[in-house]
Coordinates of C-alpha atoms (C1' of nucleotides) in Angstrom, one line a residue:
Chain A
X66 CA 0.0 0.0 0.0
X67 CA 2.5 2.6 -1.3
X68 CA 2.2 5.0 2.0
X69 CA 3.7 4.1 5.2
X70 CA 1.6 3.4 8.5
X71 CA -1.9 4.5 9.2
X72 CA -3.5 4.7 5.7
X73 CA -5.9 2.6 6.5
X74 CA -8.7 4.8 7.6
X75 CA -7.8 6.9 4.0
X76 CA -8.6 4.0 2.6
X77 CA -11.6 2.7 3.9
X78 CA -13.1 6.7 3.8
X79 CA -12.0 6.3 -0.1
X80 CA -13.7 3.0 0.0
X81 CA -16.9 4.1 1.7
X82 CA -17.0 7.3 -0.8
X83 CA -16.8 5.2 -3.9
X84 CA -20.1 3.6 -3.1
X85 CA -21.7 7.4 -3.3
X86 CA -20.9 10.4 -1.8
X87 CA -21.7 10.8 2.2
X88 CA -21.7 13.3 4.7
X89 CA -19.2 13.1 8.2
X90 CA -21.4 11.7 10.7
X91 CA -22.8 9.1 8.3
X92 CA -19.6 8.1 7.0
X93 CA -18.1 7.8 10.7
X94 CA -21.2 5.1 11.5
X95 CA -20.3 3.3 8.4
X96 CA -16.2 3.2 9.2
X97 CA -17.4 1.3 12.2
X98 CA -18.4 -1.9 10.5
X99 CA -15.3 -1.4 8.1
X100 CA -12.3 -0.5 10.3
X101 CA -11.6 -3.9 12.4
X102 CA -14.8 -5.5 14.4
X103 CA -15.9 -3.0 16.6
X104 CA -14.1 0.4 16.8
X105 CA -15.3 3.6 15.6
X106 CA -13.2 6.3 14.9
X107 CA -13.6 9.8 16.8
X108 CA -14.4 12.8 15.1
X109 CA -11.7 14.2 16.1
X110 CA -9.6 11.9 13.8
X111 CA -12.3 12.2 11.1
X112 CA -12.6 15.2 10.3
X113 CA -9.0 16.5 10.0
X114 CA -8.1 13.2 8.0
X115 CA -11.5 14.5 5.5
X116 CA -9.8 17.4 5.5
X117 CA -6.3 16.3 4.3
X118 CA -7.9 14.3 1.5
X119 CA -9.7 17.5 0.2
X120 CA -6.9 19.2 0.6
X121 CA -4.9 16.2 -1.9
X122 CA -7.9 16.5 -4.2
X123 CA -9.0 13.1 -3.4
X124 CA -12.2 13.7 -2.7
X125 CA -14.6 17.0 -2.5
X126 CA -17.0 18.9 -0.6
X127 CA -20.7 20.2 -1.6
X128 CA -24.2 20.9 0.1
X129 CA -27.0 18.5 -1.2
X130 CA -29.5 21.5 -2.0
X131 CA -31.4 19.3 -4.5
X132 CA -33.7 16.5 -3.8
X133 CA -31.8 14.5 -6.0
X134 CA -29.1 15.4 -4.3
X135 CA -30.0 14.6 -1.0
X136 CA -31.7 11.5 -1.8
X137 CA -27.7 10.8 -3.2
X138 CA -26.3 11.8 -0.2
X139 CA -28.4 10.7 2.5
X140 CA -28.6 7.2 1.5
X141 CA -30.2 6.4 5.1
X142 CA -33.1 5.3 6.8
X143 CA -34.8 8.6 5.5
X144 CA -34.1 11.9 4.0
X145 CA -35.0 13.1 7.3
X146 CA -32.6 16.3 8.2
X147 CA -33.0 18.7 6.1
X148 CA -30.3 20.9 7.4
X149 CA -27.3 21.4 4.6
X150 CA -24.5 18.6 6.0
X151 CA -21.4 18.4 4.1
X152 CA -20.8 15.7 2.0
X153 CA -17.9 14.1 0.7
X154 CA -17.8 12.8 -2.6
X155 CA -14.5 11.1 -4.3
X156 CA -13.1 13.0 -7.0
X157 CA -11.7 11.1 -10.2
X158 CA -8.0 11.6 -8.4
X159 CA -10.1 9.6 -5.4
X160 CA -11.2 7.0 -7.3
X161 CA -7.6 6.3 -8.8
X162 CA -6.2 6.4 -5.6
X163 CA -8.3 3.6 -4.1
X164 CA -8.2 1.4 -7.4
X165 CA -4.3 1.9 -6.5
X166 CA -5.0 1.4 -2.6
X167 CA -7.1 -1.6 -3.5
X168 CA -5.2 -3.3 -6.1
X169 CA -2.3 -3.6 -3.4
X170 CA -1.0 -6.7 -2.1
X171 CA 1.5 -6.7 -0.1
X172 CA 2.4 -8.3 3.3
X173 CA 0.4 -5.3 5.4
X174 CA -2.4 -6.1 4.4
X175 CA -3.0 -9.2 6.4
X176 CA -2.2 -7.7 9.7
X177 CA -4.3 -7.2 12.2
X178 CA -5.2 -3.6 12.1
X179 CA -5.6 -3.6 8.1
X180 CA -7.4 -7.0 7.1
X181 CA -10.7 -6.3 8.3
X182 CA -11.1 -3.1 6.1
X183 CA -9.5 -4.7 3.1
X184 CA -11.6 -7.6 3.2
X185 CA -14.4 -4.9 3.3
X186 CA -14.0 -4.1 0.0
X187 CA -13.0 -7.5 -1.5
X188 CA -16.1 -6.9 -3.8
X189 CA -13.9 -4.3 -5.5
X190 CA -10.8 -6.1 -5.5
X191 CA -9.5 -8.5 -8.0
X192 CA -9.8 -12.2 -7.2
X193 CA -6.1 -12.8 -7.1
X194 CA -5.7 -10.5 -4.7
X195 CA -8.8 -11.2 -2.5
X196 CA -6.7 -15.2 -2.8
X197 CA -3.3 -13.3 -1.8
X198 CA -5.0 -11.5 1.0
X199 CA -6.8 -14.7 2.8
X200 CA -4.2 -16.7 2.4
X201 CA -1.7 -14.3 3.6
X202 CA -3.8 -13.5 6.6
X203 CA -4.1 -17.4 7.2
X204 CA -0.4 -18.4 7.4
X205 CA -0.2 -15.1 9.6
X206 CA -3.2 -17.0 11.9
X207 CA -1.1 -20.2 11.8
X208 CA 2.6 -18.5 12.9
X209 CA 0.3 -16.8 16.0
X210 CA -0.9 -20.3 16.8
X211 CA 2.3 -21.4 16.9
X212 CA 4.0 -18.7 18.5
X213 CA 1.0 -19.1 21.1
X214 CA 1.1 -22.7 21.8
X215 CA 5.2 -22.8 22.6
X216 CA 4.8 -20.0 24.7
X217 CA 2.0 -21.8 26.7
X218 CA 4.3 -25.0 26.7
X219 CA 7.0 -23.1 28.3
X220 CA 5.4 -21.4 30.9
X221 CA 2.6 -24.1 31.8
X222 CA 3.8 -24.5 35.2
X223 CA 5.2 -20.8 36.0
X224 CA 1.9 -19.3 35.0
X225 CA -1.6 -19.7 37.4
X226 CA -4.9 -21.5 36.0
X227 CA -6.5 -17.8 35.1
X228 CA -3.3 -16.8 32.9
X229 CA -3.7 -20.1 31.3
X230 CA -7.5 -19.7 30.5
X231 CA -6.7 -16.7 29.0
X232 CA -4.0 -17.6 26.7
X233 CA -6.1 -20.8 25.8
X234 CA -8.9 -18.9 24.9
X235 CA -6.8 -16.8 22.7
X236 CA -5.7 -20.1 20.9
X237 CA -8.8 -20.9 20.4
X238 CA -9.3 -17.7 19.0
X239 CA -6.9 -17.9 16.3
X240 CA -7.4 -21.7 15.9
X241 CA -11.6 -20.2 14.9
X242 CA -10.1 -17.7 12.9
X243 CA -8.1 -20.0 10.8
X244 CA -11.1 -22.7 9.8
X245 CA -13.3 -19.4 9.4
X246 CA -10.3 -18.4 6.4
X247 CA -10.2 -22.0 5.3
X248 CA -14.2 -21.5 4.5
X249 CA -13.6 -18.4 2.4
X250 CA -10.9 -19.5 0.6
X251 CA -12.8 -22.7 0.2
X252 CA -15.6 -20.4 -1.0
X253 CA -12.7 -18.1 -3.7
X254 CA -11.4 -21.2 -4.7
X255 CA -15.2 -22.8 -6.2
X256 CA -16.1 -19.7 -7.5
Chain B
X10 CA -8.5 2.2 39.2
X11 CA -7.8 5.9 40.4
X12 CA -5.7 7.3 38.2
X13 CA -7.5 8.3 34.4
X14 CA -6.2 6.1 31.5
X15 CA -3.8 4.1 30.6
X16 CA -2.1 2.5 34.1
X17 CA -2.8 -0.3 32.3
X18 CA 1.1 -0.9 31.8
X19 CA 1.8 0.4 35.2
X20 CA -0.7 -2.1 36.5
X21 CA 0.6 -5.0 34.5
X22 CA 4.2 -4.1 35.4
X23 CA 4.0 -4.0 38.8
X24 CA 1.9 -7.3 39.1
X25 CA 4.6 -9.0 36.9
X26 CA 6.9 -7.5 39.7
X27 CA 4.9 -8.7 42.6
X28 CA 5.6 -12.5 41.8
X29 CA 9.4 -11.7 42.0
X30 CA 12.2 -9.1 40.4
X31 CA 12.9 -9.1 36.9
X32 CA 14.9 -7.1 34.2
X33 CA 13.4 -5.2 31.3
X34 CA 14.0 -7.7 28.6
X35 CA 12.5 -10.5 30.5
X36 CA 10.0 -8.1 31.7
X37 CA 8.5 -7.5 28.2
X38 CA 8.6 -11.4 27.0
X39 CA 6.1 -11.5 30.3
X40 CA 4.4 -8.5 29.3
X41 CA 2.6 -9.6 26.1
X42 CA 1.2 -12.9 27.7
X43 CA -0.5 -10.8 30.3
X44 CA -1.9 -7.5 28.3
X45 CA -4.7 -8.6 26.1
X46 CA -3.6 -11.9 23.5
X47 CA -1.1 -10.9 21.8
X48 CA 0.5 -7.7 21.6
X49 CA 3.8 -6.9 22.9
X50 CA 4.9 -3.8 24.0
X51 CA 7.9 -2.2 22.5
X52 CA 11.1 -1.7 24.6
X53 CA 10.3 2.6 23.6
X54 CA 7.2 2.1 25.7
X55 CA 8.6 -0.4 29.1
X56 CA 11.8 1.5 29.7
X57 CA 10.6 5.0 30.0
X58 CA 7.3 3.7 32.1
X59 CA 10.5 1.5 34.3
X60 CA 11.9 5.2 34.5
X61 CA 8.8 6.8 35.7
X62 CA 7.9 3.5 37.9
X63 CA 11.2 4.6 39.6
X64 CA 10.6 7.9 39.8
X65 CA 7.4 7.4 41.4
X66 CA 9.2 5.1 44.2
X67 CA 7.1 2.0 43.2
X68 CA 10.2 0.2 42.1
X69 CA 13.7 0.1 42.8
X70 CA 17.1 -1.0 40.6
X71 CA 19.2 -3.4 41.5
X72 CA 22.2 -5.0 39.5
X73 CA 21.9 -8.7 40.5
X74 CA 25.5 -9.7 41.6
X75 CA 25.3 -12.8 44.6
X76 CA 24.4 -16.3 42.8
X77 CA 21.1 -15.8 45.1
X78 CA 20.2 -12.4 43.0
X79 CA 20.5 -14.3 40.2
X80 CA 18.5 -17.4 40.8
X81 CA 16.0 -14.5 42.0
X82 CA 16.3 -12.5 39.1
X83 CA 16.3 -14.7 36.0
X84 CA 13.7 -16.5 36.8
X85 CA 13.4 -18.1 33.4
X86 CA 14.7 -21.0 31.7
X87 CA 18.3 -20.9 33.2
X88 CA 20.9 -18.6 34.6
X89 CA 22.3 -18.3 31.2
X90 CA 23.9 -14.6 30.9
X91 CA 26.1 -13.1 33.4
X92 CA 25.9 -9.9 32.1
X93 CA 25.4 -7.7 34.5
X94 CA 21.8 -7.0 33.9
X95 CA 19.2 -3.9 35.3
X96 CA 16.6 -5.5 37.5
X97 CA 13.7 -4.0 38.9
X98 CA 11.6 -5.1 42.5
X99 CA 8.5 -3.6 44.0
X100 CA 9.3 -1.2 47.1
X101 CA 6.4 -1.4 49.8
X102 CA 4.7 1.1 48.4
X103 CA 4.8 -0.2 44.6
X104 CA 3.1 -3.5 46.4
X105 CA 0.5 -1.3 48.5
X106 CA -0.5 0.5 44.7
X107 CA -0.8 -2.6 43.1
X108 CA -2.8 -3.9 46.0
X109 CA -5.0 -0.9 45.3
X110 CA -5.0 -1.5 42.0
X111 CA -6.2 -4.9 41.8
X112 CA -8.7 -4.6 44.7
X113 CA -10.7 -1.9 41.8
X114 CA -13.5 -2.9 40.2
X115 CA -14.6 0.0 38.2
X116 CA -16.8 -0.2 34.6
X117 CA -13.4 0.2 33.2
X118 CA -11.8 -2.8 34.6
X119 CA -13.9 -4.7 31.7
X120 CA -13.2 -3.0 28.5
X121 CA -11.2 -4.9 25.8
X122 CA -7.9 -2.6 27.0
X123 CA -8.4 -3.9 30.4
X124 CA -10.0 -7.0 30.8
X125 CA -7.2 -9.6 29.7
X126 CA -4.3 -7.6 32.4
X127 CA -7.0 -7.6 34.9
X128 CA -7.7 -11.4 34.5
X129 CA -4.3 -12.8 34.2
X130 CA -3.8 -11.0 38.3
X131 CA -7.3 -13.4 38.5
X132 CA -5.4 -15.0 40.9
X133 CA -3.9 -12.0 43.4
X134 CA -7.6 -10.7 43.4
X135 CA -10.4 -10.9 45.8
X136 CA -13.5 -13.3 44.5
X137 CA -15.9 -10.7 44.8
X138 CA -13.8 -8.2 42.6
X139 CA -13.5 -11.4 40.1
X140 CA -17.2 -12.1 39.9
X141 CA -18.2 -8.2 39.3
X142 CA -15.2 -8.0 36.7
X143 CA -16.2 -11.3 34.9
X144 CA -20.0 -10.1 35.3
X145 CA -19.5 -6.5 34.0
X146 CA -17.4 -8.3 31.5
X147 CA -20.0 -10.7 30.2
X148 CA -23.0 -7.5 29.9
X149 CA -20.9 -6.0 28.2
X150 CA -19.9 -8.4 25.8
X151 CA -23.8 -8.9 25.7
X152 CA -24.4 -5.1 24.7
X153 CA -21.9 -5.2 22.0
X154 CA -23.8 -8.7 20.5
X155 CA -26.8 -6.4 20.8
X156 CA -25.3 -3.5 18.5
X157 CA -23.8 -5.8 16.3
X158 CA -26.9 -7.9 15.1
X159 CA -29.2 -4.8 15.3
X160 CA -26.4 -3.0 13.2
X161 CA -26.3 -5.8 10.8
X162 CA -29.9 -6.1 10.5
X163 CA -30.7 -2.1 9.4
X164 CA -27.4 -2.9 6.5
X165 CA -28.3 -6.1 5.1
X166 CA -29.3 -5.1 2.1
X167 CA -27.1 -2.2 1.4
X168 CA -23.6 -4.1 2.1
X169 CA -21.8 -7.0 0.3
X170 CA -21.3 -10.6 0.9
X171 CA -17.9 -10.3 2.3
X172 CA -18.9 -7.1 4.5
X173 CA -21.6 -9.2 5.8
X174 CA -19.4 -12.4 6.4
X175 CA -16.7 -10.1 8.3
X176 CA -19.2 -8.6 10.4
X177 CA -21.2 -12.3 10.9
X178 CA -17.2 -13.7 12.5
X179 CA -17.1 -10.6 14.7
X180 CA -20.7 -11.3 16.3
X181 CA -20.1 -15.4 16.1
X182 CA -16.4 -14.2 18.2
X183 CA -18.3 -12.3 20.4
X184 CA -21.2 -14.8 21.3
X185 CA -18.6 -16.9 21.7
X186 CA -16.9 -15.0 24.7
X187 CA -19.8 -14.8 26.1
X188 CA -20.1 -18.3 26.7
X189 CA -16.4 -18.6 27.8
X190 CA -16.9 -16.0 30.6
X191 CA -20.4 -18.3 31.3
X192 CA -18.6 -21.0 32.0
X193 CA -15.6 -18.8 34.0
X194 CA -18.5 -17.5 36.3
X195 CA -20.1 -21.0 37.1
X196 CA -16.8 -22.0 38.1
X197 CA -16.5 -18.9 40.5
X198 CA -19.5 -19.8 42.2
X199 CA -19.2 -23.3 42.6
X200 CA -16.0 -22.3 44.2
Chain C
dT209 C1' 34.3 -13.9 12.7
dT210 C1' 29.9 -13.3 12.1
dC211 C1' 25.2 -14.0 13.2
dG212 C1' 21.5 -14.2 16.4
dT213 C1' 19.7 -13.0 20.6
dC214 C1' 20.3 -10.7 24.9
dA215 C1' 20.1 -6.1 26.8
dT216 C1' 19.3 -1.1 27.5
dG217 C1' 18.2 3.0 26.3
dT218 C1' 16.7 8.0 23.6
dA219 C1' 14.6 11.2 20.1
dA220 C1' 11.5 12.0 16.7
dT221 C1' 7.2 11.1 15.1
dG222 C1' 2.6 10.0 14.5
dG223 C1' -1.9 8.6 15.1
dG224 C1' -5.5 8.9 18.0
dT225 C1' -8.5 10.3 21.8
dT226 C1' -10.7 13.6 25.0
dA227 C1' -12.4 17.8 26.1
dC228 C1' -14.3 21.7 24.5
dA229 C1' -17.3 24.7 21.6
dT230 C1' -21.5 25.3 18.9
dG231 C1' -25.8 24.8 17.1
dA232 C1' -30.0 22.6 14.5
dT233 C1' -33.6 19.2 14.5
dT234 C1' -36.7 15.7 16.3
dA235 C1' -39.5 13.2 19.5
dC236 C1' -41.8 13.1 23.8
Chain D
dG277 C1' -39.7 22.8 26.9
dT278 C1' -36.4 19.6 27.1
dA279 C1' -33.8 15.6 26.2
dA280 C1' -31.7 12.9 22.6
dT281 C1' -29.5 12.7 18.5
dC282 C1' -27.8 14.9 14.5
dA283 C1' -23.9 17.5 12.9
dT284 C1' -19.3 19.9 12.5
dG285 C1' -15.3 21.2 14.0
dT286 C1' -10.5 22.6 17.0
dA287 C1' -6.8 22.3 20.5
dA288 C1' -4.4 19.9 23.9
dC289 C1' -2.7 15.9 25.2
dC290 C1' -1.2 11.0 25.5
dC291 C1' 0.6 6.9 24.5
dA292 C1' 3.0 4.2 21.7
dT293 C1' 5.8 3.1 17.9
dT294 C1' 9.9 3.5 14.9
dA295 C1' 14.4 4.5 14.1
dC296 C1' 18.5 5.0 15.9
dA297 C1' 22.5 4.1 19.0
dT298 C1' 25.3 0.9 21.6
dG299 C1' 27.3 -3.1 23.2
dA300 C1' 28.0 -8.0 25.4
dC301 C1' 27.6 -13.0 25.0
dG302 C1' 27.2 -17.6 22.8
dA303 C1' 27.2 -20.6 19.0
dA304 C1' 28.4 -21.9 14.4

DNA sequence: TTCGTCATGTAATGGGTTACATGATTAC
DNA sequence: GTAATCATGTAACCCATTACATGACGAA
């Protein structure tokens, strides 16, 4: 993913914009289910990192004044508010940038804090990839359950029954994880 | 737990201490098995938080240097290295904080930063801190099975397959927690 | 002698949260 | 009318990581 670090929550905005454009608050409820299981990012991180994309033309900023506008941009429940939010909508720079971001393959992408919101958009990202991605993440699953096993075998009798439980439930964890990754790559593999 | 945020490495650090001295290096190793599954802390983080730790009188330095000191210190799989290493032992008071510490049974205590350091001292804390921990653990484990289906419920339509599958493993992972900590807190009673 | 791991640290950097500030709209 | 939720932002702060620097010890 060319960048460095923490472009993960550039991508999933990019992501989350591509599917239509979206004003702040909506698009913070929607990182939620895209950024790793259950974490939602604060405004105060969201709005200065919209702002940094507009700022690298990546995306743009308008009031829905329209109904067809709004009906674009509310993409809720309801066009209930009627008050002018700002939305975001991805500019055609945007929409290079995350067919870059989303073509990308590399060995990042399977770690922890990445793979949920990659697998997000695996409906916009080439099969071979997608493959590359899952199977990545599962050897990464299956060094874990190693490293986590020896490390319980070492310290079995140093460490009480309640630090045991805990590291044993974390096995299991990954050990879940990994049949859950054999079922989609099962699934890839038919398609 | 008193203090605001993150003691959580104070508190981890000085019940790794309370079962005997230690030196950073080994210190860390301990570290990951005890703050939540797997993460490990990086040596950037323990040594300046050792520093303050010291500064604040909850520890003390000691160069191990009598065969005793050693056996003391090292702790782990032999008395390999006679490098003169750093070790670090709770003073009274770092024992009377942690004692503090671990007697607390705030909301906090149960959150995902918290929860896994807080369990792995299972054994140092009193059984009616243990039940409300595990208890305030499990409801809110139960809350967050609540927001998750009703979440993926209002998006079923709108989101993709894989979106759907990702957020179907983080509710399946949660449920499943839940019935770990069930089974933690019938053990607790029939205790 | 060179590689891996043990061992201890500091400085720069970065990503994120919290707290604060403000105000409109909706449901009761 | 008033509480909850919608909605947008900024500034201060915090915690942690990365990169860097240094060096000893043991094994091949």
């Amino acid at each position: 993913m060319a960048g460095a670090r923490s472009d993960i929550l550039e991508f999933a905005v990019l992501g989350i914009l591509d599917d239509g454009p979206l004003h702040g608050y909506e698009l913070r409820k929607r990182l939620s289910g895209v950024l790793g299981a259950f974490r939602a990012i604060s405004y105060g991180s969201l709005y200065p990192a919209l702002k940094t994309l507009k700022g690298r033309g990546l995306i743009s900023e308008f009031q829905p004044v329209t109904d067809a506008d709004l009906e674009a941009a509310a993409a809720g429940p309801a066009l209930s508010s009627k008050r002018a939010r700002i939305s975001y909508a991805l500019t055609a720079a945007g929409k290079d940038r995350f067919a870059e971001l989303v073509s990308d393959a590399s060995p990042e992408s399977w770690e922890d804090e990445r793979f949920a919101a990659r697998m997000a958009f695996f409906g916009r990202t080439e099969a071979t990839v997608r493959m590359r991605i899952l199977t990545g993440r599962r050897s990464r699953l299956e060094e874990r359950v190693a490293t986590l096993r020896e490390s319980m075998a070492r310290s079995r009798d140093r460490v009480d029954t309640y630090t045991q439980m805990l590291a044993e439930h974390g096995l299991e964890g990954a050990e879940r994880e990994v049949a859950w990754l054999d079922s989609l790559i099962a699934k890839e593999v038919k398609k």
